[in-house]
mmCIF file of C-alpha atoms and ligand atoms in Angstrom:
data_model
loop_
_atom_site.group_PDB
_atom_site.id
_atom_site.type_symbol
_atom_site.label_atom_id
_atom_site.label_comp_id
_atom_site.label_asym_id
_atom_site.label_seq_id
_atom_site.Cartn_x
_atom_site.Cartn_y
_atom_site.Cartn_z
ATOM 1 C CA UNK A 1 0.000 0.000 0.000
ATOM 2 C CA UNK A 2 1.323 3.621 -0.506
ATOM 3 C CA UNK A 3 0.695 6.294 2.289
ATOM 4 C CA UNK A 4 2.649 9.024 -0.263
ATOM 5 C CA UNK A 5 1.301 12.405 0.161
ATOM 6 C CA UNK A 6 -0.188 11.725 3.565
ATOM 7 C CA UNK A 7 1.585 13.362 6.678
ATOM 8 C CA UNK A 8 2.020 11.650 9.819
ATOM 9 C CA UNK A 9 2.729 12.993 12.790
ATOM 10 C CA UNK A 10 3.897 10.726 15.902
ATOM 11 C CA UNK A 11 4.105 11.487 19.490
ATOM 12 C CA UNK A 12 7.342 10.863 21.275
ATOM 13 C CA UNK A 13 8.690 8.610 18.308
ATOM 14 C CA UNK A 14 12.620 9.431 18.489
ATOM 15 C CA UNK A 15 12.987 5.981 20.405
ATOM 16 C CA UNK A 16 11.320 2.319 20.854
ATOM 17 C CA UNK A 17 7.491 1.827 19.592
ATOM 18 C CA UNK A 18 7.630 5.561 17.793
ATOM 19 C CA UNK A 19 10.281 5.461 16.182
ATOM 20 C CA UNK A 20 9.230 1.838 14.487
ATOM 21 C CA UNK A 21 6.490 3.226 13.798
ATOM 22 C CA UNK A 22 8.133 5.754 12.423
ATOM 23 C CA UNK A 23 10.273 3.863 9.632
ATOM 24 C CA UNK A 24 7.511 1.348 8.587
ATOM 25 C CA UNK A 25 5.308 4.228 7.995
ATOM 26 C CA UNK A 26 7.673 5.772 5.991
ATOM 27 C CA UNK A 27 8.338 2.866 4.252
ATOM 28 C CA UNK A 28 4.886 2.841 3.170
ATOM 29 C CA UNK A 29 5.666 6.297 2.168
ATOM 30 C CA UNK A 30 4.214 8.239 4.448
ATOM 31 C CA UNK A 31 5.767 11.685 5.433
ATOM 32 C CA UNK A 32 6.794 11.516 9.057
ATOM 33 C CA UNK A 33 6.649 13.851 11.877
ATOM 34 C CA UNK A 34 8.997 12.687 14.798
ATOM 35 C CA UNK A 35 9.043 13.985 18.342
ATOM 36 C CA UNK A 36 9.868 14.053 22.069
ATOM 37 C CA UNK A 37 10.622 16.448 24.231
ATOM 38 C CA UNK A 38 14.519 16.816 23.472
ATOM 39 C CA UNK A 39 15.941 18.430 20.695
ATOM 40 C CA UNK A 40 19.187 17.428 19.904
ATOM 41 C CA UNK A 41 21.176 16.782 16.732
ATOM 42 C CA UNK A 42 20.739 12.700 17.444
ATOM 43 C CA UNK A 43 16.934 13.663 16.931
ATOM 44 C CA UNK A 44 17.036 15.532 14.043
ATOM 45 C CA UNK A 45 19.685 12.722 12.232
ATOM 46 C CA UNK A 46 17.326 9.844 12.927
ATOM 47 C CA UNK A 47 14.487 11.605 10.689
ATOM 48 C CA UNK A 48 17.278 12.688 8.253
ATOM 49 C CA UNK A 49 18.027 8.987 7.978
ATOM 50 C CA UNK A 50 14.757 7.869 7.449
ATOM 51 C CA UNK A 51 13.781 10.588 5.165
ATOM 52 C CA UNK A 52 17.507 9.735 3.147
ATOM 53 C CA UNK A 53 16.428 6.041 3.292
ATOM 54 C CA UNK A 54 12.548 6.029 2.141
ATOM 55 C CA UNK A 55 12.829 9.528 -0.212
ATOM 56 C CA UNK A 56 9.992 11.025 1.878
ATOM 57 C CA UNK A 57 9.688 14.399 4.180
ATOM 58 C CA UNK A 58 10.593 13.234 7.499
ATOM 59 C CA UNK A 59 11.262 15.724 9.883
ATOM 60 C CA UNK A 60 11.435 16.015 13.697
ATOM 61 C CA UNK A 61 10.225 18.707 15.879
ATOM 62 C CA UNK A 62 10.557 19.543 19.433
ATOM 63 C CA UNK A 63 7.407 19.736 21.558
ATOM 64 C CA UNK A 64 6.505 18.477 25.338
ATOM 65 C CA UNK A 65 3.997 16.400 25.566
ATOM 66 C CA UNK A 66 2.862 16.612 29.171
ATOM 67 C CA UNK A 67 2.069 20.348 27.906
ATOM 68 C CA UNK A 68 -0.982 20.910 26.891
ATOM 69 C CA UNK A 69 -0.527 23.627 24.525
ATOM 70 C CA UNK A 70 2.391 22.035 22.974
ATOM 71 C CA UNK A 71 0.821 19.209 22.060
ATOM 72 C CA UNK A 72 -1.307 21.846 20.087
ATOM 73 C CA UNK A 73 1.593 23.594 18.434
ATOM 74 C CA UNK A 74 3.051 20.045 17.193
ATOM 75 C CA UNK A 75 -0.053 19.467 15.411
ATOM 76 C CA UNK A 76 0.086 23.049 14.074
ATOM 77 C CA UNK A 77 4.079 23.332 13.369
ATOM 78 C CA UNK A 78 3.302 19.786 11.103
ATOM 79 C CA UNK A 79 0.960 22.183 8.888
ATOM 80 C CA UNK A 80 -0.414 18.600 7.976
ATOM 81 C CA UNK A 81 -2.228 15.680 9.770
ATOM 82 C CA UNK A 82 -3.711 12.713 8.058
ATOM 83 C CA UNK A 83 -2.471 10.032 10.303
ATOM 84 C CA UNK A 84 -1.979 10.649 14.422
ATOM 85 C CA UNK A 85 -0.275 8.336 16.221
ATOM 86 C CA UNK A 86 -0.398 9.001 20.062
ATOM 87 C CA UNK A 87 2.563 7.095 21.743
ATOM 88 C CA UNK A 88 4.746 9.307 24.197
ATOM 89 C CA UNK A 89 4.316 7.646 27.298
ATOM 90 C CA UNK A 90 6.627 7.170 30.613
ATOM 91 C CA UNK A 91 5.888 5.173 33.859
ATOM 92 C CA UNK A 92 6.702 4.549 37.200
ATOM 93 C CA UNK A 93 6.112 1.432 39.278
ATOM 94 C CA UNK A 94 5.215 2.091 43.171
ATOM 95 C CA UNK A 95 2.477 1.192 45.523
ATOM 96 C CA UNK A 96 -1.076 3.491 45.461
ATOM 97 C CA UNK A 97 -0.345 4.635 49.115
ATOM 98 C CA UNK A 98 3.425 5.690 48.044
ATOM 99 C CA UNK A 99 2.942 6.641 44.598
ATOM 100 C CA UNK A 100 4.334 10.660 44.313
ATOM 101 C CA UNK A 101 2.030 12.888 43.219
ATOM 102 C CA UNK A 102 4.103 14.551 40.539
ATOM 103 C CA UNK A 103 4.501 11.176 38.931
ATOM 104 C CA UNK A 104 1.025 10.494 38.761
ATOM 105 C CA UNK A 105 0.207 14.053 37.227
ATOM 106 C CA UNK A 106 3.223 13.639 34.270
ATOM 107 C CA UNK A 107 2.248 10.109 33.877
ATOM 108 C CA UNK A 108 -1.626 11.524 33.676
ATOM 109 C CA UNK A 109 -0.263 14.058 31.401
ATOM 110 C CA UNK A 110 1.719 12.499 28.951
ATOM 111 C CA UNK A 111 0.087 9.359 28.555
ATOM 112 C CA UNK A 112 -3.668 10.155 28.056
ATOM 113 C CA UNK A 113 -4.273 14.044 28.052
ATOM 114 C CA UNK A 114 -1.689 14.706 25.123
ATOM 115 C CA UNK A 115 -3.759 12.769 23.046
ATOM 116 C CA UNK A 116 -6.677 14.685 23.767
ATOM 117 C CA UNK A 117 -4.812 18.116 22.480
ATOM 118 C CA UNK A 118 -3.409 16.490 19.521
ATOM 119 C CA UNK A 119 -6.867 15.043 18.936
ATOM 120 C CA UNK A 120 -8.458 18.088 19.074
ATOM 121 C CA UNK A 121 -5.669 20.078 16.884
ATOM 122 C CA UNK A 122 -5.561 16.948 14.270
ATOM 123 C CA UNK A 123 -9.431 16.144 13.518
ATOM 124 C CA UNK A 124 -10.427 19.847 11.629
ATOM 125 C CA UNK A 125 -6.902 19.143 9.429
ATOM 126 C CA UNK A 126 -8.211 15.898 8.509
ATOM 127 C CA UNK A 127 -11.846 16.642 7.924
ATOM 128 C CA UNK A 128 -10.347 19.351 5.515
ATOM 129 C CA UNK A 129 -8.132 16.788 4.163
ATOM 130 C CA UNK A 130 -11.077 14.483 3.513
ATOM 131 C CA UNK A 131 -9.352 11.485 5.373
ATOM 132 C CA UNK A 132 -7.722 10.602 8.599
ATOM 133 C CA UNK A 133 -6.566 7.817 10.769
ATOM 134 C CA UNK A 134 -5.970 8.173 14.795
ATOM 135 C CA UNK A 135 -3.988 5.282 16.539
ATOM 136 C CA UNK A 136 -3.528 5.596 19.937
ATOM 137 C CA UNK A 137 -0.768 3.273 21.606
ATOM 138 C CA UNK A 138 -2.402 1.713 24.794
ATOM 139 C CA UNK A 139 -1.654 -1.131 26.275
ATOM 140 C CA UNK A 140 -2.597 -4.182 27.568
ATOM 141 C CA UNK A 141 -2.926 -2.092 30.651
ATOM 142 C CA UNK A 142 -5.326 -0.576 28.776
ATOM 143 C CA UNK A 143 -7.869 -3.152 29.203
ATOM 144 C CA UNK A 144 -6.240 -5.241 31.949
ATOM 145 C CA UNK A 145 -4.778 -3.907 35.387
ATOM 146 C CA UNK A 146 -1.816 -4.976 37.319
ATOM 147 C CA UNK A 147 -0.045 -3.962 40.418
ATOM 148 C CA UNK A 148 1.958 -0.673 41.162
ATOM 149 C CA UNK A 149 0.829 0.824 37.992
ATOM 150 C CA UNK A 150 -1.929 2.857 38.981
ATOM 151 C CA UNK A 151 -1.297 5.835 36.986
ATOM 152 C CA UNK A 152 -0.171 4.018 33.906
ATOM 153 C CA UNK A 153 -3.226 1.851 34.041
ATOM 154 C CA UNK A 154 -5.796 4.612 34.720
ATOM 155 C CA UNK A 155 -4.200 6.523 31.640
ATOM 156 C CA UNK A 156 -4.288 3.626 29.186
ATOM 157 C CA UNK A 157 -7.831 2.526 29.966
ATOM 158 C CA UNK A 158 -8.569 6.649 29.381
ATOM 159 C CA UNK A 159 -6.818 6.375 25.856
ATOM 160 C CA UNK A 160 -9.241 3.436 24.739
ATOM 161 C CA UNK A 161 -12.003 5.588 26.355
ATOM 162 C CA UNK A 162 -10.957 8.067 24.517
ATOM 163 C CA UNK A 163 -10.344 5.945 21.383
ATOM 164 C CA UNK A 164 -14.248 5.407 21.240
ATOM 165 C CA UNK A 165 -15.397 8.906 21.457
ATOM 166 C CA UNK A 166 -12.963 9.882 18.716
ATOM 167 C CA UNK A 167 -14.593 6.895 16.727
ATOM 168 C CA UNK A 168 -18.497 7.676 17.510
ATOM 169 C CA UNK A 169 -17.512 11.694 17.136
ATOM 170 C CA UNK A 170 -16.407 10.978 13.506
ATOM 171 C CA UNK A 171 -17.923 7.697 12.662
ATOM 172 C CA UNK A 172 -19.951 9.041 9.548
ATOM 173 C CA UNK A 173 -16.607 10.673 8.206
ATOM 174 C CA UNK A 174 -13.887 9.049 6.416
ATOM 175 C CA UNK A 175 -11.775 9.312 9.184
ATOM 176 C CA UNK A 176 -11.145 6.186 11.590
ATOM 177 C CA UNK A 177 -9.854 6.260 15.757
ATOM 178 C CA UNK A 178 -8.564 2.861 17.212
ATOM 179 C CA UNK A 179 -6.001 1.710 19.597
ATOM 180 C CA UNK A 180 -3.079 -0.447 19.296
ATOM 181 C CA UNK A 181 -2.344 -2.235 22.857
ATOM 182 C CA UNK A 182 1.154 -4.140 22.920
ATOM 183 C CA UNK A 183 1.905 -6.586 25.875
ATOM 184 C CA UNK A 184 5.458 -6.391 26.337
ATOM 185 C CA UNK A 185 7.606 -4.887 23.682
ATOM 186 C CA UNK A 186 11.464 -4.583 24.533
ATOM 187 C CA UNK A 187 11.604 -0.820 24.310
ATOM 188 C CA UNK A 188 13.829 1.583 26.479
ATOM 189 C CA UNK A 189 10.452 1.746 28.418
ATOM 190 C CA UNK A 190 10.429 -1.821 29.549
ATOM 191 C CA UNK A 191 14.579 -1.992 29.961
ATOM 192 C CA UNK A 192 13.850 0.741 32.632
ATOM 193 C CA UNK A 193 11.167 -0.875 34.634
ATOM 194 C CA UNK A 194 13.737 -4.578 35.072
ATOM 195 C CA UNK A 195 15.716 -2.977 37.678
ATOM 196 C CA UNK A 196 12.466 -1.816 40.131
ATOM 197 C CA UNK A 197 10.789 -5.709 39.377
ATOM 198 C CA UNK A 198 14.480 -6.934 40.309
ATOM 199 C CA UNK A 199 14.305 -5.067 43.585
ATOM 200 C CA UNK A 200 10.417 -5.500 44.077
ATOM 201 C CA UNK A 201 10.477 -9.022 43.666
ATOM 202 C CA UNK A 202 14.175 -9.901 45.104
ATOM 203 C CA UNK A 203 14.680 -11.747 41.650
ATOM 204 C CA UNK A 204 18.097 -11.413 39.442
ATOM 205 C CA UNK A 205 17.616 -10.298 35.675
ATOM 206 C CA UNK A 206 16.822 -13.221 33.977
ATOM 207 C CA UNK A 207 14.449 -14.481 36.060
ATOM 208 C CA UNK A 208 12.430 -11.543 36.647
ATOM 209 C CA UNK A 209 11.862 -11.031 32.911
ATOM 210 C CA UNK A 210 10.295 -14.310 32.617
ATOM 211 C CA UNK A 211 8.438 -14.973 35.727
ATOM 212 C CA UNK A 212 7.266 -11.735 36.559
ATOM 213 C CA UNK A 213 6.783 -9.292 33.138
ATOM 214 C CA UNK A 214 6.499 -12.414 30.618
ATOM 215 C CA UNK A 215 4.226 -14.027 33.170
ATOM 216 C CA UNK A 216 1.841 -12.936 31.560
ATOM 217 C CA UNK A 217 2.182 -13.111 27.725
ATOM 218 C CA UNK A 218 1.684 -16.629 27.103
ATOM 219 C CA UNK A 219 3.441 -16.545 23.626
ATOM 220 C CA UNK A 220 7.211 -15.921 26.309
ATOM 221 C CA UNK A 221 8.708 -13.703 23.772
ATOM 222 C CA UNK A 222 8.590 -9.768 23.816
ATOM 223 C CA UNK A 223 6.597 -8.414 20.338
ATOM 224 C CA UNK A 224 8.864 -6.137 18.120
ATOM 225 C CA UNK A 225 8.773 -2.454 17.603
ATOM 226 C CA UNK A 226 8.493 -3.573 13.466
ATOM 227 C CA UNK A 227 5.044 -5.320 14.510
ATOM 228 C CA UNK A 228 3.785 -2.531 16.067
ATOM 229 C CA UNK A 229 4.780 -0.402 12.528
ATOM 230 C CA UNK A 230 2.896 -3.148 10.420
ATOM 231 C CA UNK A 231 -0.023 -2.908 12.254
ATOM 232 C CA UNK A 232 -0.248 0.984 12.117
ATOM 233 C CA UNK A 233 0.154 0.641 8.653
ATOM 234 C CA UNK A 234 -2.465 -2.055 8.784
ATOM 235 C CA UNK A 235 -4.647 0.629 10.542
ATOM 236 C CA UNK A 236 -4.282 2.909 7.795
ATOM 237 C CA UNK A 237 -4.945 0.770 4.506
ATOM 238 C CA UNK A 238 -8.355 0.333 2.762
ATOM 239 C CA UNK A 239 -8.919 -3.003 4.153
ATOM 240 C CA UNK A 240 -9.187 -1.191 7.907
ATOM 241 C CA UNK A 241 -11.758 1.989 6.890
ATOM 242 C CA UNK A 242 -14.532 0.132 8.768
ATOM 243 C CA UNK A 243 -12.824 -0.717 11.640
ATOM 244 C CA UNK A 244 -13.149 2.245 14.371
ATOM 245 C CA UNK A 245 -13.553 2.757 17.758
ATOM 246 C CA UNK A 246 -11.873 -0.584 19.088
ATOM 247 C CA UNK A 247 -8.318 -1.578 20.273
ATOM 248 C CA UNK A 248 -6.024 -4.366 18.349
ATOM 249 C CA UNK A 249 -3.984 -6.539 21.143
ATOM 250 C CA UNK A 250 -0.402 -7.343 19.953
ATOM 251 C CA UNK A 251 0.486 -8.563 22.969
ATOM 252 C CA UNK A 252 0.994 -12.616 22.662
ATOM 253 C CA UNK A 253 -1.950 -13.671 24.264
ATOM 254 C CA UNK A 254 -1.687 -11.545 27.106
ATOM 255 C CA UNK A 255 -5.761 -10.763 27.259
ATOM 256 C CA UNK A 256 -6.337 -14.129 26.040
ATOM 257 C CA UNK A 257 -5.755 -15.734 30.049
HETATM 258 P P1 NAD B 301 10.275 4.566 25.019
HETATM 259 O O1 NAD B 301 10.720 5.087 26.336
HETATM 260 O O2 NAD B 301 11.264 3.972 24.100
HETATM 261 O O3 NAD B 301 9.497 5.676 24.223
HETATM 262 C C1 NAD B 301 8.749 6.658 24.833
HETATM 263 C C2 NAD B 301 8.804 7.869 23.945
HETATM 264 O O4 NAD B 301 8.043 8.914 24.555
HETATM 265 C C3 NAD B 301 10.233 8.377 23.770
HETATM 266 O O5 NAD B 301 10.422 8.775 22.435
HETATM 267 C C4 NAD B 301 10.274 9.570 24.703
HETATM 268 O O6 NAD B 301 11.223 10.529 24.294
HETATM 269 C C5 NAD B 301 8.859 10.062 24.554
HETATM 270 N N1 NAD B 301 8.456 10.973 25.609
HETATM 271 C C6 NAD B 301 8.489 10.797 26.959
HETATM 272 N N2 NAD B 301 8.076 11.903 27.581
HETATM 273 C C7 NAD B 301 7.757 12.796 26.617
HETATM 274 C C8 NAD B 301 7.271 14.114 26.641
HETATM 275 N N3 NAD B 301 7.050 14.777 27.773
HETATM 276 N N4 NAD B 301 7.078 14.736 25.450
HETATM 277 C C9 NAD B 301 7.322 14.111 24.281
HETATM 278 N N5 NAD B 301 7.780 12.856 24.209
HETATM 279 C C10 NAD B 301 7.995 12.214 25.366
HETATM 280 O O7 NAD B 301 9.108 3.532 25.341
HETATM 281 P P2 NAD B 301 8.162 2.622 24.403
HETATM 282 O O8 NAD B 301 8.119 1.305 25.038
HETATM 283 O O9 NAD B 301 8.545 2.732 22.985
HETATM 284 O O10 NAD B 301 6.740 3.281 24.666
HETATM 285 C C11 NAD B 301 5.987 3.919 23.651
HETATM 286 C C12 NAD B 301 4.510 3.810 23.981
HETATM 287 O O11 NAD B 301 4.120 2.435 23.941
HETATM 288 C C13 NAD B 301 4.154 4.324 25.375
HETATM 289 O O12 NAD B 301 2.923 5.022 25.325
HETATM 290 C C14 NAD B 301 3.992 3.047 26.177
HETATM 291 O O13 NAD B 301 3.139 3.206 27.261
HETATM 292 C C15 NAD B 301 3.430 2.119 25.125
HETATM 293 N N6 NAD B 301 3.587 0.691 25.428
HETATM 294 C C16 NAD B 301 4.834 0.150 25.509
HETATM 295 C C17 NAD B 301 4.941 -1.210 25.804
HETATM 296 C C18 NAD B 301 6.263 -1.884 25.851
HETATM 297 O O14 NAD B 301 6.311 -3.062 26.235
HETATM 298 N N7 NAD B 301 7.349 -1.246 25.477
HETATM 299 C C19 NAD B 301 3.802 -1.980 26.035
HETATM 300 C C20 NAD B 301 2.565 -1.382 25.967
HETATM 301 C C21 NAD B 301 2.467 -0.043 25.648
#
């Protein structure tokens, strides 16, 4: 399938899920938008290097997502939005009654209200445009819960929420809103949360990668950041125009137990 001429802007995508989002996208031919909340020359040669490798219009550009209004001024700065993908997201493991406040507000922030004010800034550019695809990155905490990860859990089950209303708000348009929800995908993301499950559950490396985060994805194996790209671009072929307002596990059976 060709995505040429269409524009598509992903949140926090300069590492991990993004960022293979990011080159299979582009590989389809789309012209990519990376971000995060750096801006640094790394950033800016990872789009050059996909835009070099594909022949499209990659660019980055700078913009915090746990700020409201900059979330806005991505959307604008892109001049162009026929595909939104909503993936920044950061987390932090603790208990409810120890969880710190600030944590719970970036995590609150970043994860579900971004995609609210990229939402909002991308829908009148694609109803102009005639055509539009929002993917959200959830989770499978996103429709399953699981200890010390109340804020990351309440977000992601907000982004499928949030995934609907998109849908039903622009069902009778040509424009489609659904939600990709990985299990575990070895990202920088996950590689950061080993050494708190190491401490949390006394366990060495090895061990608590496959009893305690692969304990639940019955396939054993993490899913790859290129799987996550093929099913965006899935998300935005022909064959997908009728499916809205639901999520897609790729998460090895995780919500299968
Ligand atoms: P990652 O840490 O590699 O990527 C997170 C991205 O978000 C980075 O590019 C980072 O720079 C960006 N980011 C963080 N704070 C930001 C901010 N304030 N403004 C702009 N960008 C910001 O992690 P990842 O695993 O690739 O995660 C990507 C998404 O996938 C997240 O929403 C995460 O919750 C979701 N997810 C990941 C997994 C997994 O197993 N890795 C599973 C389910 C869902």
């Amino acid at each position: 399938m060709t995505l040429t001429g269409k524009t598509a802007i992903i949140t926090g995508s300069n590492s991990g899920i993004g960022l293979g989002i990011a080159r299979e996208l582009a590989k389809a031919g789309a012209d990519v938008v990376l971000n995060s909340f750096s801006d640094n020359d790394e950033d800016h040669a990872i789009a050059k290097e996909i835009a070099d490798e594909t022949g499209t219009n990659t660019r980055y550009i700078q913009a915090d997502m746990s700020k409201g209004d900059q979330c806005r001024a991505l959307v604008e700065k892109a001049g162009a939005c026929d595909i939104l993908i909503n993936n920044a997201g950061i987390q932090h493991v603790s208990g409810i009654d120890e969880f710190p406040t600030e944590k719970w507000d970036a995590i609150i922030a970043i994860n579900m209200s971004s995609a609210f004010h990229t939402t909002a800034a991308a829908l009148p550019m694609m109803r102009k445009a005639g055509w539009g695809r929002v993917i959200n990155i959830a989770s499978a905490h996103g429709l399953t819960a699981s200890p010390y990860k109340s804020a990351y859990v309440a977000a992601k089950h907000g982004v499928v929420g949030l995934t609907k209303v998109t849908a039903l708000e622009t069902a009778q348009e040509p424009i489609t809103a659904n939600a990709i929800c990985p299990g575990y995908v070895m990202t920088p993301l996950v590689e950061a949360q080993i050494p708190d499950t190491m401490e949390k559950y006394n366990m060495d490396r090895e061990t608590a990668i496959k009893e305690v985060m692969l304990t639940r994805q019955p396939s054993k194996e993490f899913a790859t950041t290129e799987q996550m790209g093929g099913t965006a671009v899935f998300l935005c072929s022909d064959a997908a125009a009728q499916i809205t307002g639901t999520t897609i596990s790729v998460d090895g059976g995780w919500t299968a137990l």
